[in-house]
Amino acid sequence: MKQPIRVLALTLYPDQFSSRIRIGFFKEPLRDLGVEMEISPPISREQFDREYLGDRQERFHYHLTELRNRTKQLHLAQKYDILWIQKGLALFPWRTLGLCKTLFANRVVVDIDDDVVDSPPVDVRGWRRILGTSMQMTQAIGSADWVLAGSKELADSLAKLNPRVEVFPSTIPLLRVSRSNNPRGVESGPTLIWIGTASNRKYLNLIGPSLSRLSEKIPGLSLRVISDGLAGID
């Protein structure tokens, strides 16, 4: 009997929307094709909600937990045929994580999603350079067996780092999305939908004045925010 292909998928965040549409939605279809996928975030959802936007001590604890869990996960990567990295290994680019990937991973797929990831989510300055490197994802992309990008523009920009890059658009399986009746009725105006995580919600405040002016010109215009909470939005 043919053995299934085993994939260890490391997501940068626990059960975020981008992780679901880039990886989670494909778990069952891949299983039908003989591919077993284990999805492993670096931290629990509970701890993410508690510490991601916390004070300095909470964020420090977040990064330490992330390092400990990721090190264990990368050590287990040797038992899988493919290591699938989505967005990054960790918010703080620990040097040891890059080493663990090199030592224990077999084939590596790096999915940069729809983002430009030429720098880590957390700045590496001053004494932090002893522990982390801002080149971690650039190095991971360059050495990967396969790179996935959400658009042709991103794929073209990454080709200079790794020619083995292909476009993998973000899609939503419509059969898994329920459609509800519009409570505002058919005469309502258009709806703008913004999807993002906690770290990006601050940008909504920057475009707030423009949205207000736009709503004055378009009757019934509304904004729907899909995020992990509304904190940070004025």
mmCIF file of C-alpha atoms in Angstrom:
data_model
loop_
_atom_site.group_PDB
_atom_site.id
_atom_site.type_symbol
_atom_site.label_atom_id
_atom_site.label_comp_id
_atom_site.label_asym_id
_atom_site.label_seq_id
_atom_site.Cartn_x
_atom_site.Cartn_y
_atom_site.Cartn_z
ATOM 1 C CA MET A 1 0.000 0.000 0.000
ATOM 2 C CA LYS A 2 1.364 3.390 -0.984
ATOM 3 C CA GLN A 3 2.291 5.557 1.971
ATOM 4 C CA PRO A 4 0.631 8.998 2.110
ATOM 5 C CA ILE A 5 2.691 12.135 1.672
ATOM 6 C CA ARG A 6 3.049 13.845 5.030
ATOM 7 C CA VAL A 7 3.105 17.647 5.281
ATOM 8 C CA LEU A 8 3.854 19.769 8.340
ATOM 9 C CA ALA A 9 2.318 23.216 7.828
ATOM 10 C CA LEU A 10 3.627 25.968 10.101
ATOM 11 C CA THR A 11 1.344 29.007 10.214
ATOM 12 C CA LEU A 12 2.602 32.321 11.567
ATOM 13 C CA TYR A 13 -0.603 32.975 13.517
ATOM 14 C CA PRO A 14 -3.119 30.641 15.214
ATOM 15 C CA ASP A 15 -6.273 30.134 13.150
ATOM 16 C CA GLN A 16 -6.201 33.485 11.397
ATOM 17 C CA PHE A 17 -8.245 34.102 8.253
ATOM 18 C CA SER A 18 -5.182 34.019 6.006
ATOM 19 C CA SER A 19 -4.101 30.680 7.484
ATOM 20 C CA ARG A 20 -7.503 29.181 6.807
ATOM 21 C CA ILE A 21 -7.742 30.276 3.168
ATOM 22 C CA ARG A 22 -4.085 29.496 2.357
ATOM 23 C CA ILE A 23 -3.784 26.184 4.208
ATOM 24 C CA GLY A 24 -6.748 25.108 6.313
ATOM 25 C CA PHE A 25 -9.273 24.908 3.469
ATOM 26 C CA PHE A 26 -7.017 22.474 1.590
ATOM 27 C CA LYS A 27 -6.567 19.926 4.366
ATOM 28 C CA GLU A 28 -9.565 17.765 3.445
ATOM 29 C CA PRO A 29 -9.105 17.909 -0.371
ATOM 30 C CA LEU A 30 -5.434 16.992 0.025
ATOM 31 C CA ARG A 31 -6.360 14.088 2.285
ATOM 32 C CA ASP A 32 -8.539 12.722 -0.526
ATOM 33 C CA LEU A 33 -5.448 12.843 -2.758
ATOM 34 C CA GLY A 34 -3.308 10.908 -0.295
ATOM 35 C CA VAL A 35 -1.675 13.868 1.438
ATOM 36 C CA GLU A 36 -1.825 14.095 5.215
ATOM 37 C CA MET A 37 -1.355 17.608 6.591
ATOM 38 C CA GLU A 38 -0.627 18.603 10.168
ATOM 39 C CA ILE A 39 -1.259 22.320 10.801
ATOM 40 C CA SER A 40 0.805 23.760 13.664
ATOM 41 C CA PRO A 41 0.626 27.400 14.792
ATOM 42 C CA PRO A 42 3.476 28.694 16.979
ATOM 43 C CA ILE A 43 1.222 29.593 19.891
ATOM 44 C CA SER A 44 -2.266 28.890 21.191
ATOM 45 C CA ARG A 45 -5.176 31.125 20.253
ATOM 46 C CA GLU A 46 -5.799 31.912 23.917
ATOM 47 C CA GLN A 47 -2.246 33.112 24.488
ATOM 48 C CA PHE A 48 -2.261 35.004 21.198
ATOM 49 C CA ASP A 49 -5.366 36.963 22.213
ATOM 50 C CA ARG A 50 -3.909 37.661 25.645
ATOM 51 C CA GLU A 51 -0.340 38.662 24.781
ATOM 52 C CA TYR A 52 -0.117 39.705 21.119
ATOM 53 C CA LEU A 53 -1.098 43.311 21.841
ATOM 54 C CA GLY A 54 -0.021 43.265 25.482
ATOM 55 C CA ASP A 55 2.658 45.200 27.335
ATOM 56 C CA ARG A 56 6.388 44.651 26.914
ATOM 57 C CA GLN A 57 6.526 41.786 29.408
ATOM 58 C CA GLU A 58 3.605 39.987 27.764
ATOM 59 C CA ARG A 59 5.112 40.378 24.287
ATOM 60 C CA PHE A 60 8.466 39.090 25.549
ATOM 61 C CA HIS A 61 6.725 36.025 26.967
ATOM 62 C CA TYR A 62 4.915 35.626 23.637
ATOM 63 C CA HIS A 63 8.198 35.516 21.722
ATOM 64 C CA LEU A 64 9.782 33.045 24.156
ATOM 65 C CA THR A 65 6.797 30.713 23.912
ATOM 66 C CA GLU A 66 6.887 31.049 20.145
ATOM 67 C CA LEU A 67 10.583 30.121 20.119
ATOM 68 C CA ARG A 68 10.087 27.074 22.333
ATOM 69 C CA ASN A 69 7.139 25.712 20.366
ATOM 70 C CA ARG A 70 8.654 26.402 16.955
ATOM 71 C CA THR A 71 11.909 24.675 17.912
ATOM 72 C CA LYS A 72 9.969 21.538 18.853
ATOM 73 C CA GLN A 73 7.928 21.694 15.652
ATOM 74 C CA LEU A 74 10.982 22.120 13.435
ATOM 75 C CA HIS A 75 12.663 19.180 15.147
ATOM 76 C CA LEU A 76 9.625 17.077 14.199
ATOM 77 C CA ALA A 77 9.880 18.259 10.576
ATOM 78 C CA GLN A 78 12.331 15.443 9.844
ATOM 79 C CA LYS A 79 9.421 12.987 10.173
ATOM 80 C CA TYR A 80 7.497 14.713 7.372
ATOM 81 C CA ASP A 81 8.057 14.727 3.628
ATOM 82 C CA ILE A 82 7.361 18.445 3.256
ATOM 83 C CA LEU A 83 7.652 21.454 5.547
ATOM 84 C CA TRP A 84 5.181 24.178 4.514
ATOM 85 C CA ILE A 85 5.969 27.608 5.986
ATOM 86 C CA GLN A 86 3.255 30.252 5.751
ATOM 87 C CA LYS A 87 4.321 33.905 6.093
ATOM 88 C CA GLY A 88 7.237 33.209 8.448
ATOM 89 C CA LEU A 89 8.727 30.992 11.112
ATOM 90 C CA ALA A 90 7.994 33.386 13.977
ATOM 91 C CA LEU A 91 7.171 37.032 14.646
ATOM 92 C CA PHE A 92 10.693 37.493 15.969
ATOM 93 C CA PRO A 93 13.185 35.964 13.499
ATOM 94 C CA TRP A 94 15.260 33.892 15.927
ATOM 95 C CA ARG A 95 18.533 32.750 14.367
ATOM 96 C CA THR A 96 18.170 29.287 15.882
ATOM 97 C CA LEU A 97 14.927 28.692 13.975
ATOM 98 C CA GLY A 98 16.630 29.138 10.627
ATOM 99 C CA LEU A 99 19.289 26.666 11.723
ATOM 100 C CA CYS A 100 16.668 24.140 12.852
ATOM 101 C CA LYS A 101 14.919 24.397 9.491
ATOM 102 C CA THR A 102 18.164 23.682 7.681
ATOM 103 C CA LEU A 103 19.038 20.732 9.930
ATOM 104 C CA PHE A 104 15.696 18.943 10.183
ATOM 105 C CA ALA A 105 13.455 19.816 7.222
ATOM 106 C CA ASN A 106 13.361 17.674 4.100
ATOM 107 C CA ARG A 107 11.636 19.501 1.263
ATOM 108 C CA VAL A 108 10.541 23.054 2.075
ATOM 109 C CA VAL A 109 7.652 25.074 0.640
ATOM 110 C CA VAL A 110 7.492 28.767 1.559
ATOM 111 C CA ASP A 111 4.143 30.500 1.075
ATOM 112 C CA ILE A 112 4.486 34.273 1.328
ATOM 113 C CA ASP A 113 0.718 34.660 1.007
ATOM 114 C CA ASP A 114 -0.323 38.060 -0.384
ATOM 115 C CA ASP A 115 2.334 39.951 1.566
ATOM 116 C CA VAL A 116 5.710 41.426 0.835
ATOM 117 C CA VAL A 117 7.967 39.829 3.413
ATOM 118 C CA ASP A 118 11.385 41.343 2.825
ATOM 119 C CA SER A 119 11.547 42.222 6.536
ATOM 120 C CA PRO A 120 10.319 40.417 9.675
ATOM 121 C CA PRO A 121 7.142 41.472 11.543
ATOM 122 C CA VAL A 122 9.315 42.540 14.503
ATOM 123 C CA ASP A 123 12.238 44.923 13.996
ATOM 124 C CA VAL A 124 15.691 43.507 14.665
ATOM 125 C CA ARG A 125 17.796 46.398 15.920
ATOM 126 C CA GLY A 126 20.708 46.941 18.267
ATOM 127 C CA TRP A 127 21.453 44.064 20.622
ATOM 128 C CA ARG A 128 18.538 42.072 19.164
ATOM 129 C CA ARG A 129 20.731 41.269 16.172
ATOM 130 C CA ILE A 130 22.588 38.826 18.401
ATOM 131 C CA LEU A 131 19.409 36.746 18.695
ATOM 132 C CA GLY A 132 17.661 37.398 15.388
ATOM 133 C CA THR A 133 18.293 38.213 11.760
ATOM 134 C CA SER A 134 16.190 40.358 9.449
ATOM 135 C CA MET A 135 17.321 38.119 6.557
ATOM 136 C CA GLN A 136 15.568 34.996 7.845
ATOM 137 C CA MET A 137 12.666 34.942 5.369
ATOM 138 C CA THR A 138 14.827 36.113 2.484
ATOM 139 C CA GLN A 139 17.157 33.191 3.173
ATOM 140 C CA ALA A 140 14.226 30.785 3.577
ATOM 141 C CA ILE A 141 12.753 31.886 0.251
ATOM 142 C CA GLY A 142 16.102 31.574 -1.510
ATOM 143 C CA SER A 143 16.739 28.028 -0.274
ATOM 144 C CA ALA A 144 13.172 26.690 -0.596
ATOM 145 C CA ASP A 145 12.311 23.858 -2.948
ATOM 146 C CA TRP A 146 9.157 25.714 -3.924
ATOM 147 C CA VAL A 147 7.829 29.224 -3.287
ATOM 148 C CA LEU A 148 4.157 30.208 -3.474
ATOM 149 C CA ALA A 149 2.968 33.785 -3.996
ATOM 150 C CA GLY A 150 -0.560 35.167 -3.952
ATOM 151 C CA SER A 151 -0.177 37.259 -7.109
ATOM 152 C CA LYS A 152 1.895 37.472 -10.279
ATOM 153 C CA GLU A 153 3.454 40.738 -9.115
ATOM 154 C CA LEU A 154 4.769 39.115 -5.942
ATOM 155 C CA ALA A 155 5.926 36.049 -7.832
ATOM 156 C CA ASP A 156 7.857 38.197 -10.295
ATOM 157 C CA SER A 157 9.509 40.127 -7.457
ATOM 158 C CA LEU A 158 10.614 36.883 -5.797
ATOM 159 C CA ALA A 159 11.979 35.284 -8.943
ATOM 160 C CA LYS A 160 15.328 36.964 -8.363
ATOM 161 C CA LEU A 161 15.593 35.157 -5.014
ATOM 162 C CA ASN A 162 14.317 31.802 -6.213
ATOM 163 C CA PRO A 163 13.281 30.837 -9.757
ATOM 164 C CA ARG A 164 11.118 28.022 -8.365
ATOM 165 C CA VAL A 165 8.209 30.353 -7.585
ATOM 166 C CA GLU A 166 4.611 29.961 -8.720
ATOM 167 C CA VAL A 167 1.408 31.956 -8.350
ATOM 168 C CA PHE A 168 -1.046 30.493 -5.839
ATOM 169 C CA PRO A 169 -3.980 32.932 -5.517
ATOM 170 C CA SER A 170 -5.947 33.200 -2.292
ATOM 171 C CA THR A 171 -9.424 31.802 -2.851
ATOM 172 C CA ILE A 172 -12.521 31.220 -0.774
ATOM 173 C CA PRO A 173 -14.438 27.943 -1.314
ATOM 174 C CA LEU A 174 -17.967 29.192 -1.909
ATOM 175 C CA LEU A 175 -19.545 25.931 -0.780
ATOM 176 C CA ARG A 176 -18.215 26.613 2.716
ATOM 177 C CA VAL A 177 -19.530 30.174 2.878
ATOM 178 C CA SER A 178 -23.190 30.692 3.734
ATOM 179 C CA ARG A 179 -25.050 33.579 2.162
ATOM 180 C CA SER A 180 -27.553 35.477 4.273
ATOM 181 C CA ASN A 181 -30.262 37.891 3.216
ATOM 182 C CA ASN A 182 -29.261 41.537 3.205
ATOM 183 C CA PRO A 183 -31.095 43.057 6.196
ATOM 184 C CA ARG A 184 -30.821 46.518 4.649
ATOM 185 C CA GLY A 185 -32.820 45.522 1.578
ATOM 186 C CA VAL A 186 -32.105 45.644 -2.125
ATOM 187 C CA GLU A 187 -32.039 49.442 -2.196
ATOM 188 C CA SER A 188 -29.035 49.676 0.121
ATOM 189 C CA GLY A 189 -25.701 50.998 -1.059
ATOM 190 C CA PRO A 190 -22.473 49.083 -1.657
ATOM 191 C CA THR A 191 -20.483 47.445 1.124
ATOM 192 C CA LEU A 192 -16.716 47.785 1.453
ATOM 193 C CA ILE A 193 -15.077 44.806 3.150
ATOM 194 C CA TRP A 194 -11.741 45.114 4.948
ATOM 195 C CA ILE A 195 -9.972 41.955 6.121
ATOM 196 C CA GLY A 196 -6.925 42.163 8.368
ATOM 197 C CA THR A 197 -5.305 41.207 11.640
ATOM 198 C CA ALA A 198 -4.730 43.196 14.819
ATOM 199 C CA SER A 199 -1.378 44.573 13.696
ATOM 200 C CA ASN A 200 -2.932 46.133 10.584
ATOM 201 C CA ARG A 201 -6.136 47.602 12.010
ATOM 202 C CA LYS A 202 -4.363 50.901 12.716
ATOM 203 C CA TYR A 203 -4.293 51.580 8.978
ATOM 204 C CA LEU A 204 -8.079 51.850 8.949
ATOM 205 C CA ASN A 205 -7.708 55.045 10.976
ATOM 206 C CA LEU A 206 -5.491 56.494 8.249
ATOM 207 C CA ILE A 207 -8.128 56.026 5.557
ATOM 208 C CA GLY A 208 -11.017 56.985 7.869
ATOM 209 C CA PRO A 209 -11.324 60.584 6.547
ATOM 210 C CA SER A 210 -11.358 59.334 2.957
ATOM 211 C CA LEU A 211 -14.055 56.797 3.781
ATOM 212 C CA SER A 212 -16.142 59.528 5.415
ATOM 213 C CA ARG A 213 -15.925 61.730 2.318
ATOM 214 C CA LEU A 214 -16.753 58.746 0.139
ATOM 215 C CA SER A 215 -19.851 57.961 2.210
ATOM 216 C CA GLU A 216 -21.098 61.522 1.609
ATOM 217 C CA LYS A 217 -20.997 60.936 -2.134
ATOM 218 C CA ILE A 218 -22.352 57.359 -2.124
ATOM 219 C CA PRO A 219 -25.639 56.974 -0.212
ATOM 220 C CA GLY A 220 -25.892 53.839 1.884
ATOM 221 C CA LEU A 221 -22.180 53.022 1.705
ATOM 222 C CA SER A 222 -21.072 50.819 4.593
ATOM 223 C CA LEU A 223 -17.829 49.291 5.829
ATOM 224 C CA ARG A 224 -17.617 45.743 7.126
ATOM 225 C CA VAL A 225 -14.506 44.835 9.117
ATOM 226 C CA ILE A 226 -13.451 41.188 9.369
ATOM 227 C CA SER A 227 -10.774 40.911 12.031
ATOM 228 C CA ASP A 228 -9.896 39.384 15.392
ATOM 229 C CA GLY A 229 -11.555 42.192 17.340
ATOM 230 C CA LEU A 230 -12.038 45.928 16.881
ATOM 231 C CA ALA A 231 -9.436 47.290 19.298
ATOM 232 C CA GLY A 232 -7.345 50.072 17.784
ATOM 233 C CA ILE A 233 -10.058 51.414 15.480
ATOM 234 C CA ASP A 234 -11.146 54.976 16.294
#
